Amino acid sequence: MTTVTAVALTAVIGYIGAEVAEECLLERLLWPQRFNNDLNFWVSLHQSLLGTLGGPLHKAALRVLENLRAKGLYSGPCRGHMLGTAFFSELKIMHFQRCNQERMSIPEKSRNGFWIQTLHNVDVEKHVSFKIPKQDAESNQPSKAYRSLQPVYHLKLGIPSNDQKPNPKDICVHEDSISLAVIINAVLSELVPILTSLIFGLKLKNLPFCFYVLIPLLLKFLLIGFAVRRGGLMSKQDLQKVAENEKTDVGMTEAFEVADPNHKFMVIEGPQPVIVQFFRHYGHPIRDDNSLWAGDRVREVACIIFVCCLFLYFPAGLLMAQWSAEDAQYLWLSYQLYAIVAMHINRVLGWQDLGRTERRIAKLLSNGRTIWLRTESGCAVSASLALYAIDKNSDGKIKVQGLINQCKMQLAAKKRLSEEQQLAEEEQPAEEQQLPEEEQLSN
């Protein structure tokens, strides 16, 4: 291969690959507990064939680094904002607390929106409660034409009691620690580069490229070891404090409406503090430990350095290829072409999120299962989903409003019952005091 041909090919590959690479590829690296939290046959097959990060990622890495600098994360410990970066992405979606009279019309940010992203990945047609309206074949009326059949998502969250245990059909999900699935997915995703490295070392006797193609695997293991700590679920004491500040009660069920422009009709129902934690700090990086050994700031700086390594990865390989033998150039270009094709397939088919926690939970909810989300230090949260099929936006709005009104009625009934119980408790001591007074008067 001539020098001119090699330079032309690498320039084209670098340009095309840089355009298709997305920032979410780096987000997967910075949050391995969430993005590699599922392990089944299809996830393993996808990771083995299409999960490599050996392509030209310099443009995506540069955008991530620029965003981190703009958010002030280079300034020092506990400086800047993690929200809206590759550490903790932000959904540009608002929600409303429809059962709160003071805030029912005030849009609030959903931040990372864990459950919203989960609902985005639900397989609607697979869910048992999603029934498409059917036309009566014997009726003489013309068949109804649907412009768009849409679901109304009704997600119910709750807090299981301390002595309550999951049913046999319920599934417990964790994402607050490095599990075996995270390690296996990291190895499987670089299976093709491992085979390529063996060809470079054993057949071509090219040790620089033999180690070069293994750099993404090494960076993945380092990023697993230096993954930033994340905020987990709130304890019952913390939930009670939030309830007192919000002037509500952990035992009261309220309704939240999500204003999603694409998945239009979403209602999340449950205790207000339980829902609000997913719209605020759940999963946010913790930044209060500044020790030199594996402190939070050390982890942040290490992750930034590893992103810089990915920024330099393709240009370094390009320079190495110019000084390598022709066979090594062919193999390196073939590997880069494979990585670019894999990135195109992932982006076109939307397979970037395979293996992440939200997609795993969405699959279980699609099968009608109840999910228990747990963390090491926090109160577990149960989740179940109901779907309703509608063919008009007006019907969707009516259905959403009906679910909210139903929740308001139940909330008002619980409040009345609670007030009656308080009155009864207050009257009982007063009656007990009157009895001794009446006995004294009689004597």
Tab-separated table of C-alpha atoms in Angstrom:
chain	number	residue	atom	x	y	z
A	1	MET	CA	0.000	0.000	0.000
A	2	THR	CA	1.454	3.352	-1.020
A	3	THR	CA	1.820	6.179	1.458
A	4	VAL	CA	-0.662	8.374	-0.417
A	5	THR	CA	-3.299	5.630	-0.436
A	6	ALA	CA	-2.807	4.886	3.249
A	7	VAL	CA	-3.101	8.548	4.209
A	8	ALA	CA	-6.231	8.979	2.079
A	9	LEU	CA	-7.924	5.915	3.543
A	10	THR	CA	-7.125	6.820	7.127
A	11	ALA	CA	-8.333	10.386	6.567
A	12	VAL	CA	-11.672	9.147	5.210
A	13	ILE	CA	-12.031	6.582	8.003
A	14	GLY	CA	-11.161	9.171	10.632
A	15	TYR	CA	-13.661	11.692	9.294
A	16	ILE	CA	-16.551	9.230	8.920
A	17	GLY	CA	-15.880	7.572	12.271
A	18	ALA	CA	-15.588	10.870	14.122
A	19	GLU	CA	-18.966	12.004	12.763
A	20	VAL	CA	-20.807	8.861	13.839
A	21	ALA	CA	-19.260	8.555	17.316
A	22	GLU	CA	-21.601	9.748	20.085
A	23	GLU	CA	-20.898	11.134	23.529
A	24	CYS	CA	-23.015	8.377	25.083
A	25	LEU	CA	-20.183	5.951	24.234
A	26	LEU	CA	-18.043	7.781	26.777
A	27	GLU	CA	-20.956	8.041	29.201
A	28	ARG	CA	-21.016	4.236	29.242
A	29	LEU	CA	-17.406	4.255	30.388
A	30	LEU	CA	-17.961	6.793	33.166
A	31	TRP	CA	-20.960	4.945	34.632
A	32	PRO	CA	-20.214	1.199	34.243
A	33	GLN	CA	-22.560	0.187	37.103
A	34	ARG	CA	-25.562	1.440	35.126
A	35	PHE	CA	-24.613	0.865	31.503
A	36	ASN	CA	-23.335	-2.703	31.918
A	37	ASN	CA	-25.890	-3.987	34.407
A	38	ASP	CA	-27.525	-6.701	32.299
A	39	LEU	CA	-26.191	-10.002	31.079
A	40	ASN	CA	-28.118	-12.298	28.765
A	41	PHE	CA	-27.568	-13.938	25.398
A	42	TRP	CA	-28.493	-10.950	23.237
A	43	VAL	CA	-26.570	-8.442	25.328
A	44	SER	CA	-23.515	-10.717	25.292
A	45	LEU	CA	-23.781	-11.192	21.522
A	46	HIS	CA	-24.106	-7.449	20.970
A	47	GLN	CA	-21.151	-6.666	23.227
A	48	SER	CA	-19.007	-9.288	21.508
A	49	LEU	CA	-19.694	-8.052	17.975
A	50	LEU	CA	-20.540	-4.359	18.272
A	51	GLY	CA	-19.291	-3.132	21.637
A	52	THR	CA	-15.728	-2.110	20.841
A	53	LEU	CA	-14.390	1.392	21.482
A	54	GLY	CA	-11.383	1.087	19.202
A	55	GLY	CA	-12.671	3.474	16.534
A	56	PRO	CA	-12.013	7.197	16.064
A	57	LEU	CA	-13.537	8.749	19.194
A	58	HIS	CA	-11.456	11.946	19.193
A	59	LYS	CA	-14.327	14.250	18.217
A	60	ALA	CA	-16.767	12.792	20.780
A	61	ALA	CA	-14.056	12.855	23.469
A	62	LEU	CA	-13.269	16.485	22.639
A	63	ARG	CA	-16.924	17.469	23.038
A	64	VAL	CA	-17.041	15.674	26.412
A	65	LEU	CA	-13.871	17.446	27.596
A	66	GLU	CA	-15.161	20.829	26.446
A	67	ASN	CA	-18.409	20.247	28.322
A	68	LEU	CA	-16.544	19.266	31.492
A	69	ARG	CA	-14.475	22.448	31.239
A	70	ALA	CA	-17.565	24.588	30.605
A	71	LYS	CA	-19.271	23.074	33.670
A	72	GLY	CA	-16.283	24.046	35.831
A	73	LEU	CA	-15.064	20.553	36.749
A	74	TYR	CA	-11.437	21.538	36.125
A	75	SER	CA	-11.564	24.160	38.908
A	76	GLY	CA	-10.965	21.840	41.853
A	77	PRO	CA	-12.598	19.548	44.405
A	78	CYS	CA	-16.376	19.970	44.705
A	79	ARG	CA	-16.301	22.725	42.087
A	80	GLY	CA	-18.474	22.926	39.007
A	81	HIS	CA	-21.638	21.023	38.160
A	82	MET	CA	-21.894	17.350	37.230
A	83	LEU	CA	-25.443	17.644	35.877
A	84	GLY	CA	-25.481	17.827	32.101
A	85	THR	CA	-22.077	16.183	31.634
A	86	ALA	CA	-20.987	12.664	30.673
A	87	PHE	CA	-20.861	11.878	34.407
A	88	PHE	CA	-24.563	12.654	34.900
A	89	SER	CA	-26.575	13.461	31.779
A	90	GLU	CA	-29.707	15.601	31.897
A	91	LEU	CA	-33.051	14.993	30.226
A	92	LYS	CA	-34.610	18.144	28.822
A	93	ILE	CA	-38.017	17.017	30.090
A	94	MET	CA	-40.264	18.682	32.654
A	95	HIS	CA	-42.768	17.214	35.115
A	96	PHE	CA	-45.669	18.523	37.201
A	97	GLN	CA	-46.801	17.646	40.738
A	98	ARG	CA	-50.508	17.490	39.933
A	99	CYS	CA	-51.653	16.737	43.507
A	100	ASN	CA	-49.899	19.768	44.979
A	101	GLN	CA	-52.212	22.776	44.754
A	102	GLU	CA	-49.360	25.270	45.036
A	103	ARG	CA	-47.124	23.649	42.397
A	104	MET	CA	-49.487	21.712	40.137
A	105	SER	CA	-48.979	24.149	37.229
A	106	ILE	CA	-45.268	24.818	37.789
A	107	PRO	CA	-42.962	22.831	35.469
A	108	GLU	CA	-39.996	21.258	37.245
A	109	LYS	CA	-36.848	19.731	35.792
A	110	SER	CA	-36.544	15.961	35.722
A	111	ARG	CA	-32.723	16.019	35.713
A	112	ASN	CA	-31.439	12.499	34.922
A	113	GLY	CA	-34.991	11.076	34.965
A	114	PHE	CA	-34.306	7.419	35.762
A	115	TRP	CA	-37.910	6.233	35.427
A	116	ILE	CA	-38.579	8.388	32.371
A	117	GLN	CA	-35.708	6.709	30.540
A	118	THR	CA	-37.061	3.374	31.707
A	119	LEU	CA	-40.480	4.088	30.195
A	120	HIS	CA	-38.811	5.129	26.937
A	121	ASN	CA	-37.503	1.561	26.572
A	122	VAL	CA	-40.720	-0.303	27.421
A	123	ASP	CA	-41.881	-2.731	24.719
A	124	VAL	CA	-45.458	-1.475	24.530
A	125	GLU	CA	-46.946	-4.198	22.335
A	126	LYS	CA	-45.488	-6.903	24.576
A	127	HIS	CA	-47.187	-5.592	27.722
A	128	VAL	CA	-50.278	-7.543	28.766
A	129	SER	CA	-52.410	-4.461	29.524
A	130	PHE	CA	-51.805	-2.763	26.161
A	131	LYS	CA	-54.773	-3.753	23.994
A	132	ILE	CA	-55.216	-2.292	20.515
A	133	PRO	CA	-58.842	-1.372	19.773
A	134	LYS	CA	-60.366	-3.799	17.269
A	135	GLN	CA	-63.080	-3.064	14.754
A	136	ASP	CA	-66.195	-5.255	14.889
A	137	ALA	CA	-66.186	-7.307	11.683
A	138	GLU	CA	-70.016	-7.662	11.675
A	139	SER	CA	-70.736	-3.946	11.959
A	140	ASN	CA	-71.585	-2.009	8.822
A	141	GLN	CA	-69.584	1.013	9.898
A	142	PRO	CA	-66.423	1.797	7.950
A	143	SER	CA	-63.176	0.709	9.573
A	144	LYS	CA	-61.474	3.309	11.701
A	145	ALA	CA	-58.185	4.682	10.398
A	146	TYR	CA	-55.514	5.318	13.018
A	147	ARG	CA	-52.933	8.033	12.483
A	148	SER	CA	-50.978	6.903	15.512
A	149	LEU	CA	-51.650	4.395	18.274
A	150	GLN	CA	-50.016	5.636	21.462
A	151	PRO	CA	-49.746	4.293	25.003
A	152	VAL	CA	-50.600	6.036	28.237
A	153	TYR	CA	-47.933	5.004	30.758
A	154	HIS	CA	-49.104	4.574	34.354
A	155	LEU	CA	-46.121	3.746	36.554
A	156	LYS	CA	-46.756	2.987	40.230
A	157	LEU	CA	-43.938	3.320	42.771
A	158	GLY	CA	-44.109	2.235	46.387
A	159	ILE	CA	-42.114	1.439	49.509
A	160	PRO	CA	-42.260	-2.182	50.678
A	161	SER	CA	-42.547	-2.668	54.419
A	162	ASN	CA	-39.563	-3.951	56.419
A	163	ASP	CA	-41.011	-7.446	56.782
A	164	GLN	CA	-42.318	-7.650	53.218
A	165	LYS	CA	-40.443	-9.961	50.861
A	166	PRO	CA	-40.532	-10.077	47.046
A	167	ASN	CA	-42.967	-12.485	45.456
A	168	PRO	CA	-41.534	-15.324	43.358
A	169	LYS	CA	-42.332	-13.352	40.188
A	170	ASP	CA	-40.815	-10.107	41.466
A	171	ILE	CA	-37.295	-9.170	40.391
A	172	CYS	CA	-34.723	-7.298	42.511
A	173	VAL	CA	-32.372	-4.962	40.632
A	174	HIS	CA	-29.194	-3.351	41.949
A	175	GLU	CA	-26.929	-0.783	40.292
A	176	ASP	CA	-24.875	0.664	43.139
A	177	SER	CA	-21.878	-1.680	42.936
A	178	ILE	CA	-19.540	-3.291	40.425
A	179	SER	CA	-21.172	-6.616	39.646
A	180	LEU	CA	-19.868	-9.608	37.709
A	181	ALA	CA	-21.957	-8.501	34.727
A	182	VAL	CA	-19.924	-5.268	34.523
A	183	ILE	CA	-16.628	-7.185	34.293
A	184	ILE	CA	-17.936	-9.754	31.785
A	185	ASN	CA	-19.438	-7.081	29.530
A	186	ALA	CA	-16.143	-5.167	29.544
A	187	VAL	CA	-14.251	-8.254	28.344
A	188	LEU	CA	-16.865	-9.277	25.777
A	189	SER	CA	-17.013	-5.785	24.283
A	190	GLU	CA	-13.314	-6.001	23.380
A	191	LEU	CA	-13.326	-9.610	22.187
A	192	VAL	CA	-12.614	-8.651	18.555
A	193	PRO	CA	-9.684	-6.378	19.543
A	194	ILE	CA	-8.266	-9.231	21.646
A	195	LEU	CA	-8.302	-11.500	18.582
A	196	THR	CA	-6.813	-8.695	16.488
A	197	SER	CA	-4.052	-8.268	19.056
A	198	LEU	CA	-3.201	-11.955	18.788
A	199	ILE	CA	-2.860	-11.608	15.012
A	200	PHE	CA	-0.596	-8.575	15.402
A	201	GLY	CA	1.609	-10.341	17.942
A	202	LEU	CA	1.733	-13.948	16.758
A	203	LYS	CA	1.509	-13.621	12.996
A	204	LEU	CA	2.787	-10.145	12.130
A	205	LYS	CA	5.258	-9.879	15.043
A	206	ASN	CA	4.193	-6.262	15.546
A	207	LEU	CA	4.299	-5.690	19.303
A	208	PRO	CA	3.422	-1.943	19.255
A	209	PHE	CA	0.102	-2.604	17.521
A	210	CYS	CA	-0.394	-5.764	19.588
A	211	PHE	CA	-0.546	-3.627	22.733
A	212	TYR	CA	-2.195	-0.661	20.990
A	213	VAL	CA	-5.471	-2.447	20.184
A	214	LEU	CA	-5.751	-3.560	23.826
A	215	ILE	CA	-5.690	0.001	25.184
A	216	PRO	CA	-9.535	0.381	25.146
A	217	LEU	CA	-9.859	-2.794	27.248
A	218	LEU	CA	-7.242	-1.500	29.687
A	219	LEU	CA	-9.040	1.856	29.939
A	220	LYS	CA	-12.364	0.109	30.604
A	221	PHE	CA	-10.865	-1.800	33.537
A	222	LEU	CA	-9.247	1.360	34.888
A	223	LEU	CA	-12.525	3.250	34.601
A	224	ILE	CA	-14.284	0.451	36.475
A	225	GLY	CA	-11.723	0.736	39.257
A	226	PHE	CA	-11.896	4.541	39.367
A	227	ALA	CA	-15.660	4.858	38.829
A	228	VAL	CA	-17.064	7.769	40.822
A	229	ARG	CA	-19.323	7.019	43.771
A	230	ARG	CA	-23.027	7.574	43.178
A	231	GLY	CA	-25.942	8.614	45.357
A	232	GLY	CA	-28.284	5.738	46.160
A	233	LEU	CA	-31.852	5.473	47.338
A	234	MET	CA	-32.927	7.505	50.344
A	235	SER	CA	-33.513	5.905	53.731
A	236	LYS	CA	-36.892	6.090	55.441
A	237	GLN	CA	-35.575	8.792	57.771
A	238	ASP	CA	-34.469	10.914	54.811
A	239	LEU	CA	-37.776	10.319	53.054
A	240	GLN	CA	-39.594	11.450	56.183
A	241	LYS	CA	-37.524	14.654	56.306
A	242	VAL	CA	-38.360	15.403	52.671
A	243	ALA	CA	-42.030	14.747	53.395
A	244	GLU	CA	-41.951	17.231	56.292
A	245	ASN	CA	-40.275	19.887	54.131
A	246	GLU	CA	-42.761	19.309	51.313
A	247	LYS	CA	-45.703	19.273	53.760
A	248	THR	CA	-46.805	15.808	52.754
A	249	ASP	CA	-46.635	12.263	54.117
A	250	VAL	CA	-44.669	9.216	53.023
A	251	GLY	CA	-47.837	7.117	53.224
A	252	MET	CA	-49.793	9.391	50.866
A	253	THR	CA	-49.897	8.561	47.152
A	254	GLU	CA	-49.604	11.462	44.693
A	255	ALA	CA	-49.542	11.750	40.908
A	256	PHE	CA	-46.839	13.292	38.727
A	257	GLU	CA	-47.392	14.064	35.050
A	258	VAL	CA	-44.367	13.994	32.756
A	259	ALA	CA	-44.374	16.463	29.851
A	260	ASP	CA	-42.496	14.353	27.311
A	261	PRO	CA	-42.812	15.678	23.729
A	262	ASN	CA	-42.173	12.255	22.165
A	263	HIS	CA	-43.730	9.814	24.661
A	264	LYS	CA	-46.581	12.166	25.395
A	265	PHE	CA	-48.669	10.552	28.110
A	266	MET	CA	-46.878	9.541	31.321
A	267	VAL	CA	-48.225	9.431	34.865
A	268	ILE	CA	-46.015	8.363	37.775
A	269	GLU	CA	-47.914	7.575	40.961
A	270	GLY	CA	-46.512	7.032	44.428
A	271	PRO	CA	-45.363	8.783	47.619
A	272	GLN	CA	-44.088	12.251	46.790
A	273	PRO	CA	-40.630	11.863	48.445
A	274	VAL	CA	-40.071	8.518	46.722
A	275	ILE	CA	-40.740	9.945	43.253
A	276	VAL	CA	-38.922	13.226	43.806
A	277	GLN	CA	-35.612	11.533	44.672
A	278	PHE	CA	-35.388	10.220	41.083
A	279	PHE	CA	-35.901	13.756	39.757
A	280	ARG	CA	-33.150	15.163	41.961
A	281	HIS	CA	-30.086	13.382	43.327
A	282	TYR	CA	-30.461	9.660	42.662
A	283	GLY	CA	-27.344	8.526	40.796
A	284	HIS	CA	-25.577	11.887	41.113
A	285	PRO	CA	-21.813	11.585	41.776
A	286	ILE	CA	-20.790	11.977	45.414
A	287	ARG	CA	-18.042	14.567	45.918
A	288	ASP	CA	-17.300	14.834	49.651
A	289	ASP	CA	-14.264	12.561	50.101
A	290	ASN	CA	-11.009	14.350	49.198
A	291	SER	CA	-8.487	11.780	50.416
A	292	LEU	CA	-5.446	11.239	48.226
A	293	TRP	CA	-6.032	7.498	47.879
A	294	ALA	CA	-9.155	6.785	45.788
A	295	GLY	CA	-10.871	9.979	46.956
A	296	ASP	CA	-13.757	11.448	44.987
A	297	ARG	CA	-11.594	14.135	43.386
A	298	VAL	CA	-8.934	11.556	42.505
A	299	ARG	CA	-11.607	9.490	40.780
A	300	GLU	CA	-12.889	12.499	38.843
A	301	VAL	CA	-9.399	13.491	37.648
A	302	ALA	CA	-8.594	9.895	36.706
A	303	CYS	CA	-11.776	9.627	34.623
A	304	ILE	CA	-10.939	12.895	32.843
A	305	ILE	CA	-7.412	11.646	32.083
A	306	PHE	CA	-8.799	8.413	30.641
A	307	VAL	CA	-11.128	10.408	28.374
A	308	CYS	CA	-8.048	12.348	27.202
A	309	CYS	CA	-6.397	9.013	26.365
A	310	LEU	CA	-9.353	8.092	24.158
A	311	PHE	CA	-9.067	11.503	22.508
A	312	LEU	CA	-5.453	10.684	21.537
A	313	TYR	CA	-6.067	7.018	20.716
A	314	PHE	CA	-6.917	7.272	17.011
A	315	PRO	CA	-4.295	9.938	16.127
A	316	ALA	CA	-1.621	7.810	17.829
A	317	GLY	CA	-2.684	4.766	15.816
A	318	LEU	CA	-2.620	6.843	12.653
A	319	LEU	CA	1.001	7.830	13.267
A	320	MET	CA	1.992	4.256	14.124
A	321	ALA	CA	0.409	2.966	10.914
A	322	GLN	CA	2.557	5.259	8.763
A	323	TRP	CA	5.728	3.603	10.085
A	324	SER	CA	4.473	0.014	10.074
A	325	ALA	CA	4.718	-2.751	7.503
A	326	GLU	CA	2.083	-3.058	4.776
A	327	ASP	CA	0.409	-6.079	6.375
A	328	ALA	CA	0.068	-4.194	9.675
A	329	GLN	CA	-1.440	-1.214	7.851
A	330	TYR	CA	-4.024	-3.442	6.172
A	331	LEU	CA	-4.971	-5.065	9.471
A	332	TRP	CA	-5.194	-1.743	11.335
A	333	LEU	CA	-7.364	-0.179	8.606
A	334	SER	CA	-9.582	-3.263	8.579
A	335	TYR	CA	-10.006	-3.047	12.355
A	336	GLN	CA	-10.867	0.668	12.155
A	337	LEU	CA	-13.366	-0.025	9.380
A	338	TYR	CA	-14.991	-2.719	11.529
A	339	ALA	CA	-15.218	-0.341	14.502
A	340	ILE	CA	-16.861	2.358	12.348
A	341	VAL	CA	-19.400	-0.101	10.930
A	342	ALA	CA	-20.214	-1.208	14.483
A	343	MET	CA	-20.770	2.408	15.571
A	344	HIS	CA	-23.043	3.014	12.562
A	345	ILE	CA	-25.141	-0.062	13.358
A	346	ASN	CA	-25.476	0.944	17.020
A	347	ARG	CA	-26.475	4.498	16.177
A	348	VAL	CA	-28.946	3.675	13.395
A	349	LEU	CA	-30.668	0.877	15.332
A	350	GLY	CA	-30.486	2.594	18.714
A	351	TRP	CA	-28.464	-0.152	20.370
A	352	GLN	CA	-26.230	2.165	22.415
A	353	ASP	CA	-28.293	1.483	25.549
A	354	LEU	CA	-28.203	-2.308	25.478
A	355	GLY	CA	-27.196	-3.614	28.874
A	356	ARG	CA	-28.089	-0.536	30.931
A	357	THR	CA	-30.294	-0.698	34.016
A	358	GLU	CA	-33.238	1.228	32.571
A	359	ARG	CA	-33.460	-1.081	29.586
A	360	ARG	CA	-33.265	-4.148	31.795
A	361	ILE	CA	-36.070	-2.878	34.055
A	362	ALA	CA	-38.138	-1.830	31.027
A	363	LYS	CA	-37.922	-5.362	29.646
A	364	LEU	CA	-39.123	-6.805	32.957
A	365	LEU	CA	-41.953	-4.271	33.218
A	366	SER	CA	-42.978	-5.147	29.654
A	367	ASN	CA	-43.468	-8.721	30.821
A	368	GLY	CA	-45.811	-7.555	33.590
A	369	ARG	CA	-43.276	-8.094	36.387
A	370	THR	CA	-42.975	-6.033	39.560
A	371	ILE	CA	-39.495	-4.611	40.090
A	372	TRP	CA	-37.728	-3.961	43.388
A	373	LEU	CA	-34.952	-1.409	43.006
A	374	ARG	CA	-32.462	-1.745	45.861
A	375	THR	CA	-29.241	-0.136	47.048
A	376	GLU	CA	-26.944	-1.013	49.955
A	377	SER	CA	-27.994	1.958	52.108
A	378	GLY	CA	-31.526	3.006	51.335
A	379	CYS	CA	-35.167	2.074	51.255
A	380	ALA	CA	-36.155	-0.285	48.430
A	381	VAL	CA	-38.618	0.981	45.825
A	382	SER	CA	-41.145	-1.269	44.089
A	383	ALA	CA	-42.384	-0.479	40.571
A	384	SER	CA	-45.226	-1.813	38.426
A	385	LEU	CA	-46.578	-0.593	35.108
A	386	ALA	CA	-49.973	-0.395	33.423
A	387	LEU	CA	-50.502	0.704	29.810
A	388	TYR	CA	-53.583	2.007	28.006
A	389	ALA	CA	-53.915	2.273	24.236
A	390	ILE	CA	-55.325	5.476	22.743
A	391	ASP	CA	-55.632	6.631	19.140
A	392	LYS	CA	-56.205	10.348	19.688
A	393	ASN	CA	-54.281	12.980	21.596
A	394	SER	CA	-57.530	14.187	23.120
A	395	ASP	CA	-58.257	10.677	24.441
A	396	GLY	CA	-54.764	10.547	25.912
A	397	LYS	CA	-55.260	13.834	27.738
A	398	ILE	CA	-58.604	12.634	29.081
A	399	LYS	CA	-57.087	9.364	30.283
A	400	VAL	CA	-54.181	11.151	31.987
A	401	GLN	CA	-56.551	13.572	33.680
A	402	GLY	CA	-58.735	10.673	34.804
A	403	LEU	CA	-55.747	8.934	36.427
A	404	ILE	CA	-54.769	12.171	38.175
A	405	ASN	CA	-58.331	12.808	39.406
A	406	GLN	CA	-58.552	9.250	40.715
A	407	CYS	CA	-55.315	9.747	42.632
A	408	LYS	CA	-56.573	13.075	44.018
A	409	MET	CA	-59.764	11.432	45.279
A	410	GLN	CA	-57.820	8.664	47.012
A	411	LEU	CA	-55.454	11.235	48.523
A	412	ALA	CA	-58.361	13.347	49.822
A	413	ALA	CA	-60.001	10.272	51.333
A	414	LYS	CA	-56.788	9.303	53.133
A	415	LYS	CA	-56.358	12.840	54.452
A	416	ARG	CA	-59.933	12.869	55.813
A	417	LEU	CA	-59.381	9.496	57.464
A	418	SER	CA	-56.116	10.705	58.990
A	419	GLU	CA	-57.783	13.857	60.324
A	420	GLU	CA	-60.627	11.828	61.834
A	421	GLN	CA	-58.126	9.547	63.551
A	422	GLN	CA	-56.265	12.547	64.979
A	423	LEU	CA	-59.506	14.039	66.284
A	424	ALA	CA	-60.444	10.735	67.861
A	425	GLU	CA	-57.039	10.516	69.562
A	426	GLU	CA	-57.391	14.080	70.866
A	427	GLU	CA	-60.928	13.507	72.189
A	428	GLN	CA	-60.033	10.292	73.993
A	429	PRO	CA	-57.669	11.931	76.582
A	430	ALA	CA	-60.224	14.705	77.139
A	431	GLU	CA	-62.916	12.130	77.971
A	432	GLU	CA	-60.522	10.309	80.299
A	433	GLN	CA	-59.902	13.572	82.187
A	434	GLN	CA	-63.633	14.305	82.516
A	435	LEU	CA	-64.351	10.951	84.201
A	436	PRO	CA	-62.230	11.635	87.326
A	437	GLU	CA	-63.736	15.142	87.624
A	438	GLU	CA	-67.271	13.741	87.536
A	439	GLU	CA	-66.344	11.147	90.204
A	440	GLN	CA	-64.992	13.873	92.478
A	441	LEU	CA	-68.165	15.949	92.110
A	442	SER	CA	-70.349	12.930	92.944
A	443	ASN	CA	-68.339	12.267	96.091
